mmCIF file with all atom_site columns, C-alpha atoms in Angstrom:
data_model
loop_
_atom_site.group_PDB
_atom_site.id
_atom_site.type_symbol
_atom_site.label_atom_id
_atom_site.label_alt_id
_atom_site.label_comp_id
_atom_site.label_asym_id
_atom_site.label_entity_id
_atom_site.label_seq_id
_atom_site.pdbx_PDB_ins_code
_atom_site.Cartn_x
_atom_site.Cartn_y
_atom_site.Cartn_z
_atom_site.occupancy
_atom_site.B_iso_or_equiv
_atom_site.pdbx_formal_charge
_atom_site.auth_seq_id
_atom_site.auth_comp_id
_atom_site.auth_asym_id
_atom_site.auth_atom_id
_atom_site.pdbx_PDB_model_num
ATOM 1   C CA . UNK A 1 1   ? 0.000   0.000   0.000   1.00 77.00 ? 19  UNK A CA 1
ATOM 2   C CA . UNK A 1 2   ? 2.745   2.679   1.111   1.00 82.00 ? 20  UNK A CA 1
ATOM 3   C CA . UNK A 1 3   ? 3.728   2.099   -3.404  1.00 83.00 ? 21  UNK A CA 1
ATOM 4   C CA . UNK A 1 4   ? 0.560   2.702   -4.351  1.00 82.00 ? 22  UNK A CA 1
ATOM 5   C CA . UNK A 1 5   ? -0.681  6.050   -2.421  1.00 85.00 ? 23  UNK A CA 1
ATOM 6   C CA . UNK A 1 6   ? -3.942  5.759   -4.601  1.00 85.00 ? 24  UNK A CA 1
ATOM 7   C CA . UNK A 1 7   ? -5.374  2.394   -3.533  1.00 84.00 ? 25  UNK A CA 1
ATOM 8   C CA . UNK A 1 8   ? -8.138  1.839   -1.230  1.00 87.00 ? 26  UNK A CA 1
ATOM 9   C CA . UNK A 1 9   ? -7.905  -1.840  -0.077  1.00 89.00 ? 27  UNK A CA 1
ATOM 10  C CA . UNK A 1 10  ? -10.551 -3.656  1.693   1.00 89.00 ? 28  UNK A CA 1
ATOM 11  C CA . UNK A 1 11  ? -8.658  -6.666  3.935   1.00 90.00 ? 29  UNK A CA 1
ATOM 12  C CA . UNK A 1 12  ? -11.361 -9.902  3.941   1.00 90.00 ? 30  UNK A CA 1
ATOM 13  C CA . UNK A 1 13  ? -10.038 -12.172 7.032   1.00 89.00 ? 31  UNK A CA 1
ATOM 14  C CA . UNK A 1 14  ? -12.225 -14.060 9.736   1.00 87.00 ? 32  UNK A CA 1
ATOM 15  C CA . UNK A 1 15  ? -9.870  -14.601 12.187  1.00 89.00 ? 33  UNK A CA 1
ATOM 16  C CA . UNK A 1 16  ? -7.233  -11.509 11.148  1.00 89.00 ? 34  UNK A CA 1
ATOM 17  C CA . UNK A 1 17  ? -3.217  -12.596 11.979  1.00 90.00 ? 35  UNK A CA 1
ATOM 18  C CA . UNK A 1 18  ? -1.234  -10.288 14.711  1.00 94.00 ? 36  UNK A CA 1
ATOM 19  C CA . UNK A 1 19  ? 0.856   -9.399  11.827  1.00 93.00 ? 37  UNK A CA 1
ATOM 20  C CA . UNK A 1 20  ? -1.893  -7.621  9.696   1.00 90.00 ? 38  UNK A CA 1
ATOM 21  C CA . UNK A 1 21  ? -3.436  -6.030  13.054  1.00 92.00 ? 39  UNK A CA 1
ATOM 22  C CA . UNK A 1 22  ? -0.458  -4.409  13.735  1.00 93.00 ? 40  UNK A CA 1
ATOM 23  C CA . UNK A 1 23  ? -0.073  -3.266  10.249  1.00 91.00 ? 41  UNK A CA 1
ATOM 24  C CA . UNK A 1 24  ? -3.679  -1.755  9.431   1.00 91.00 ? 42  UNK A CA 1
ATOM 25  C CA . UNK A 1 25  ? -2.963  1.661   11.577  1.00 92.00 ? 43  UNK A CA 1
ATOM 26  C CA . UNK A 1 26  ? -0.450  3.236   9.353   1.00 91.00 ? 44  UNK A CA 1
ATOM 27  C CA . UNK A 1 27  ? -3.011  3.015   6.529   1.00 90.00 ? 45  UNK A CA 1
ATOM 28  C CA . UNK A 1 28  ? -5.696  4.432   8.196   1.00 88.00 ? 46  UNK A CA 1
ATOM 29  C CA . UNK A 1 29  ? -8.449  5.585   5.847   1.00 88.00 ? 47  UNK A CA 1
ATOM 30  C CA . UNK A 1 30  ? -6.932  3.804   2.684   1.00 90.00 ? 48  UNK A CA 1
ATOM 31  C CA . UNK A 1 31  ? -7.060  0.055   4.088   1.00 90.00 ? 49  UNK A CA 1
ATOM 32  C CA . UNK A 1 32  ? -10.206 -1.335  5.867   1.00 90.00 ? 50  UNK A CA 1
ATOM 33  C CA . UNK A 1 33  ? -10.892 -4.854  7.528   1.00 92.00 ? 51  UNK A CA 1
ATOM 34  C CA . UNK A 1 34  ? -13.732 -6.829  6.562   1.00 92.00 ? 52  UNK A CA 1
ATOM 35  C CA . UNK A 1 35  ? -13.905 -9.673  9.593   1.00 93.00 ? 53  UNK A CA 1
ATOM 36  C CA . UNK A 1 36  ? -16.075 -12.137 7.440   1.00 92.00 ? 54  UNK A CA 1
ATOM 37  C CA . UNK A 1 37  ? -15.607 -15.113 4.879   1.00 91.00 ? 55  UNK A CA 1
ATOM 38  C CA . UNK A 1 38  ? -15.174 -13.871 1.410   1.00 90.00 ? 56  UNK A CA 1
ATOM 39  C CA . UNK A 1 39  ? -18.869 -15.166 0.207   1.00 92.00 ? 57  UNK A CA 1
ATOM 40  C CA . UNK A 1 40  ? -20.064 -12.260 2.662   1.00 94.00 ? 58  UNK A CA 1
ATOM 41  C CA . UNK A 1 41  ? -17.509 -10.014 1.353   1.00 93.00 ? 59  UNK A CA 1
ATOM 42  C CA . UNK A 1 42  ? -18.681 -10.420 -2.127  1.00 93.00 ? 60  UNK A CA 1
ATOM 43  C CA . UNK A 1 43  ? -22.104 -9.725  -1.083  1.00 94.00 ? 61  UNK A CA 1
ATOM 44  C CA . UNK A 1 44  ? -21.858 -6.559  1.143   1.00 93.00 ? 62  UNK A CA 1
ATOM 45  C CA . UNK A 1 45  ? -19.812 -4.999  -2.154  1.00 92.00 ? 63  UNK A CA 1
ATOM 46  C CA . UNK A 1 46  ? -22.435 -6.028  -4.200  1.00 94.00 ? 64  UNK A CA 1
ATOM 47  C CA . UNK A 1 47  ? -25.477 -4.612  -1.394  1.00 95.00 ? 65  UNK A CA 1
ATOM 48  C CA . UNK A 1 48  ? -23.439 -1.477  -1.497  1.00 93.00 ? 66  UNK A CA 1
ATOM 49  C CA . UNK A 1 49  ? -22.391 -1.116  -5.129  1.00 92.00 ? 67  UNK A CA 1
ATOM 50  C CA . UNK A 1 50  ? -18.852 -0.658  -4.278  1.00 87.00 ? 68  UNK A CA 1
ATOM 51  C CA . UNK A 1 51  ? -16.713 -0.730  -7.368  1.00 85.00 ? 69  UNK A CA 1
ATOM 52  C CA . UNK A 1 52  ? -13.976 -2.969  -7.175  1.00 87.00 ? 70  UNK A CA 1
ATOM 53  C CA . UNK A 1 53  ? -11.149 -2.924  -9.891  1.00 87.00 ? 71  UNK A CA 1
ATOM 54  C CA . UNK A 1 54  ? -9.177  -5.428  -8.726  1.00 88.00 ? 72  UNK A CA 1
ATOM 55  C CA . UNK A 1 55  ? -9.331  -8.512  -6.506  1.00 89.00 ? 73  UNK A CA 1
ATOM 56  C CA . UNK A 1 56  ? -6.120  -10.644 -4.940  1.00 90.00 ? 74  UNK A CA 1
ATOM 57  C CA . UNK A 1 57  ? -7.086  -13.916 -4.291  1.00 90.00 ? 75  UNK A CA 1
ATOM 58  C CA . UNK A 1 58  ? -5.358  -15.842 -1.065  1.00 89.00 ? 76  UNK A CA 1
ATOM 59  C CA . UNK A 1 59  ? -7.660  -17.411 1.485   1.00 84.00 ? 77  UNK A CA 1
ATOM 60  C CA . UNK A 1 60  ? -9.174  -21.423 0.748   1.00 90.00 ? 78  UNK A CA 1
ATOM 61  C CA . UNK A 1 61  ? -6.478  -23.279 -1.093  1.00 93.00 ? 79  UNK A CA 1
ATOM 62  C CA . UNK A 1 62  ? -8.798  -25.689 -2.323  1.00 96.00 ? 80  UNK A CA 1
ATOM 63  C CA . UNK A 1 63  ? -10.562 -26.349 -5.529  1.00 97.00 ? 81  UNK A CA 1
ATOM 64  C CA . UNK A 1 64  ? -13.856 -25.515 -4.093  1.00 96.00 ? 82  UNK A CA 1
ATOM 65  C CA . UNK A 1 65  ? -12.654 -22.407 -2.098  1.00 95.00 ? 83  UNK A CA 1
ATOM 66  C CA . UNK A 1 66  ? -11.540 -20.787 -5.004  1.00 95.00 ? 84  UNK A CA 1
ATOM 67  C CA . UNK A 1 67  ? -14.111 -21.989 -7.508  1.00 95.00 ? 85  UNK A CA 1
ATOM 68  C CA . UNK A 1 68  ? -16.495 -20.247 -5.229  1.00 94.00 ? 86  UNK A CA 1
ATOM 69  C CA . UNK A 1 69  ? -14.361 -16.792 -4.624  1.00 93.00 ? 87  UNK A CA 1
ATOM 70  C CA . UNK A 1 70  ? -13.560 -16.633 -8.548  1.00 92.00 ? 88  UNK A CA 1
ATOM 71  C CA . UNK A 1 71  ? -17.803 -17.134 -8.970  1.00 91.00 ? 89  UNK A CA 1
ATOM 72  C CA . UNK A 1 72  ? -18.216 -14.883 -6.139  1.00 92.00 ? 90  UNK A CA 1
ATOM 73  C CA . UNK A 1 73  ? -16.113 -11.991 -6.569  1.00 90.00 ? 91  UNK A CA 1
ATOM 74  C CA . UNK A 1 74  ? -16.668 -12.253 -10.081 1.00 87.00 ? 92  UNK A CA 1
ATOM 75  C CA . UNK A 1 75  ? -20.178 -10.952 -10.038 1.00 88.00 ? 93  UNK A CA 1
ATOM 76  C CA . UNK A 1 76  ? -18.529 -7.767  -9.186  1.00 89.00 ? 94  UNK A CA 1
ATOM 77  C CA . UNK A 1 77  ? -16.502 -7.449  -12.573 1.00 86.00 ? 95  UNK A CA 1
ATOM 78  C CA . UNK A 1 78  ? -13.680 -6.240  -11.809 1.00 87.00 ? 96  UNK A CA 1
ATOM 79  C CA . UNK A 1 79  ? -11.078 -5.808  -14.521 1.00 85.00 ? 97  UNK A CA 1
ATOM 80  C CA . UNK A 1 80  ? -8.085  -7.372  -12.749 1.00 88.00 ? 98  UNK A CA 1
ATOM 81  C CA . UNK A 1 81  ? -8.347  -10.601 -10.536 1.00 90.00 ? 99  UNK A CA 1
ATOM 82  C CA . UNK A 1 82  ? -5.324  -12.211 -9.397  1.00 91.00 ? 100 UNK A CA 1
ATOM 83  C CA . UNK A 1 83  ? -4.232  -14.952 -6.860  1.00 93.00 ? 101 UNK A CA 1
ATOM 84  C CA . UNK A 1 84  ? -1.304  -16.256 -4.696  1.00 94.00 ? 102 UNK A CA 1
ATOM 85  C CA . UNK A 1 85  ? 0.037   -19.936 -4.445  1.00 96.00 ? 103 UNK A CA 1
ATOM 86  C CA . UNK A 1 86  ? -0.449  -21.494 -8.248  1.00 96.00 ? 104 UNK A CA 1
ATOM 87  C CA . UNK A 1 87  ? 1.960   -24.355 -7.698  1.00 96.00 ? 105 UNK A CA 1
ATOM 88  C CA . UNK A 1 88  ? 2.265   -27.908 -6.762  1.00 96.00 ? 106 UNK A CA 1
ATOM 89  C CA . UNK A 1 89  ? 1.684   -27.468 -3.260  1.00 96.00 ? 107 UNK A CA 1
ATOM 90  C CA . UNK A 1 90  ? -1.535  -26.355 -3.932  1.00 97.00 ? 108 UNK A CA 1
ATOM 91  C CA . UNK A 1 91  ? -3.324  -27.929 -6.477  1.00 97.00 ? 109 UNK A CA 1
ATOM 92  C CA . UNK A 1 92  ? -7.115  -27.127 -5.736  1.00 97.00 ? 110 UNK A CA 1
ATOM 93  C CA . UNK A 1 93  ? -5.402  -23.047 -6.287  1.00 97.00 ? 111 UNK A CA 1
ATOM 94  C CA . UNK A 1 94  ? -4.010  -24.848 -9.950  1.00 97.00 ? 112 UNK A CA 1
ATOM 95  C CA . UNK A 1 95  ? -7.215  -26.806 -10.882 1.00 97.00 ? 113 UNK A CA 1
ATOM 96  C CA . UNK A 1 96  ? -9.400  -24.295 -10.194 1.00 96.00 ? 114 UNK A CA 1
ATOM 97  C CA . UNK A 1 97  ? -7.804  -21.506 -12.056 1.00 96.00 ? 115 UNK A CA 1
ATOM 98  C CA . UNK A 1 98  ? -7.081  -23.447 -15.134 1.00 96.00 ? 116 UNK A CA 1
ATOM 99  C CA . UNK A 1 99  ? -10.931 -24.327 -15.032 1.00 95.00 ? 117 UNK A CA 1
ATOM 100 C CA . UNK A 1 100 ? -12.120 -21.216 -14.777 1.00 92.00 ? 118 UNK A CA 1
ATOM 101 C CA . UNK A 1 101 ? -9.471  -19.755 -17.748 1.00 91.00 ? 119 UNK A CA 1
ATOM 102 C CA . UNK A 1 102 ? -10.486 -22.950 -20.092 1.00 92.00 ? 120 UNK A CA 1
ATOM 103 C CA . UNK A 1 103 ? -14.795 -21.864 -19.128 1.00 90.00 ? 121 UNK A CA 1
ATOM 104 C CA . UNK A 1 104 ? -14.350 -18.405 -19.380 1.00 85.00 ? 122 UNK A CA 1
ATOM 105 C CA . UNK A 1 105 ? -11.761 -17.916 -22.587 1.00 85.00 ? 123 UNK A CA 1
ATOM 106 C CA . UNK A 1 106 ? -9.657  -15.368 -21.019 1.00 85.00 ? 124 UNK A CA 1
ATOM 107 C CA . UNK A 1 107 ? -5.631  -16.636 -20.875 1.00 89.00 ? 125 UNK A CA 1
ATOM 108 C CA . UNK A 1 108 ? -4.673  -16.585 -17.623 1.00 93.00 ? 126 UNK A CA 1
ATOM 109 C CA . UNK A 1 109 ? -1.284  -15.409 -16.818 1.00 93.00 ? 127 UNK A CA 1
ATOM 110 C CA . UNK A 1 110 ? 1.670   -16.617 -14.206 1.00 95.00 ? 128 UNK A CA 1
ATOM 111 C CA . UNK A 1 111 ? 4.120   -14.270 -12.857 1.00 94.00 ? 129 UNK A CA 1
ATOM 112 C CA . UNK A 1 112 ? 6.524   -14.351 -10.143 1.00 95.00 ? 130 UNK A CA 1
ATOM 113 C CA . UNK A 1 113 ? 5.778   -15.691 -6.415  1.00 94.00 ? 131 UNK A CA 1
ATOM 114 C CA . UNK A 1 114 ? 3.265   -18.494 -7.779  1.00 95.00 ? 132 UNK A CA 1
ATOM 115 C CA . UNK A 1 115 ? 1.107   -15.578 -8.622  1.00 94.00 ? 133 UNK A CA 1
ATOM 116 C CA . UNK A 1 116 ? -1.518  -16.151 -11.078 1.00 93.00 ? 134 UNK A CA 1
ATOM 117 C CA . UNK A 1 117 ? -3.734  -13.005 -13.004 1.00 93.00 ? 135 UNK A CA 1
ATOM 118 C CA . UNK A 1 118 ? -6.735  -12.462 -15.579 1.00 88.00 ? 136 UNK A CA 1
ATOM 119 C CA . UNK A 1 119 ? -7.168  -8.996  -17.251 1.00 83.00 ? 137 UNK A CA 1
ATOM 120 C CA . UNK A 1 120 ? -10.845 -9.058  -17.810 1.00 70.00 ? 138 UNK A CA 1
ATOM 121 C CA . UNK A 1 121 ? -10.460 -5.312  -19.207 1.00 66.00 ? 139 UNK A CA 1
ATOM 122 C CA . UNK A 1 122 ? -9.456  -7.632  -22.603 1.00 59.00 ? 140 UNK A CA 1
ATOM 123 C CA . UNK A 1 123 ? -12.873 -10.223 -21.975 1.00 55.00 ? 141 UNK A CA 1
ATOM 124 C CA . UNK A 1 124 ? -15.342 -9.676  -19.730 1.00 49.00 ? 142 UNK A CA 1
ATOM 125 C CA . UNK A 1 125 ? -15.726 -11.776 -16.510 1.00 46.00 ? 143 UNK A CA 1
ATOM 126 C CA . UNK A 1 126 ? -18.208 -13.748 -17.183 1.00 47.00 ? 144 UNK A CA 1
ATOM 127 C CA . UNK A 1 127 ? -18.598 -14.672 -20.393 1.00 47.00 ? 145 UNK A CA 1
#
């Protein structure tokens, strides 16, 4: 966040680590903690028509977990949507985004860190 002086960031975590806790106050008014599952998350942006450009996917490593955030969050069309921990330690983060590239048509990209992006600005969301 301190990079990017322009971002608003809204933190989903149940059960938020020391770490982040600790971290939150020097962003004050340009980071905000949602304590609540990500399905809820989704929702209250979509109750509240927040935009959202971008999403960063790193909670539920498995396929299910992120099946359901990409379905989720995707109902909120954003135009970036990325995600941690494509690799063989976590292969429900793997299957799951292949699937969703190979149903939706957009190429999904790798980049450093096991990090994993669509640009839907190219194809919509949810085609």
């Amino acid at each position: 966040l301190e990079r990017l002086p322009w971002l608003h960031a809204y933190l989903v975590e149940n059960q938020p680590r020391k770490e982040l806790l600790d971290a939150l106050p020097a962003f004050s008014g340009r980071a905000d903690l949602l304590k609540m599952d990500s399905k809820e998350a989704a929702q209250e942006f979509l109750s509240a028509q927040i935009r959202v450009d971008a999403i960063f996917l790193d909670a539920d490593h498995s396929f299910h977990g992120v099946t359901a955030d990409l379905e989720d969050f995707g109902q909120l069309s954003p135009a970036l949507v990325m995600g941690h921990d494509f690799s063989w330690e976590h292969p429900g983060v793997v299957q799951a985004a292949l699937q969703h590239s190979r149903i939706s048509g957009c190429p999904l990209t790798l980049a450093p860190d096991h990090v994993f992006f669509w640009d839907w600005r190219v194809q919509s969301f949810n085609s």
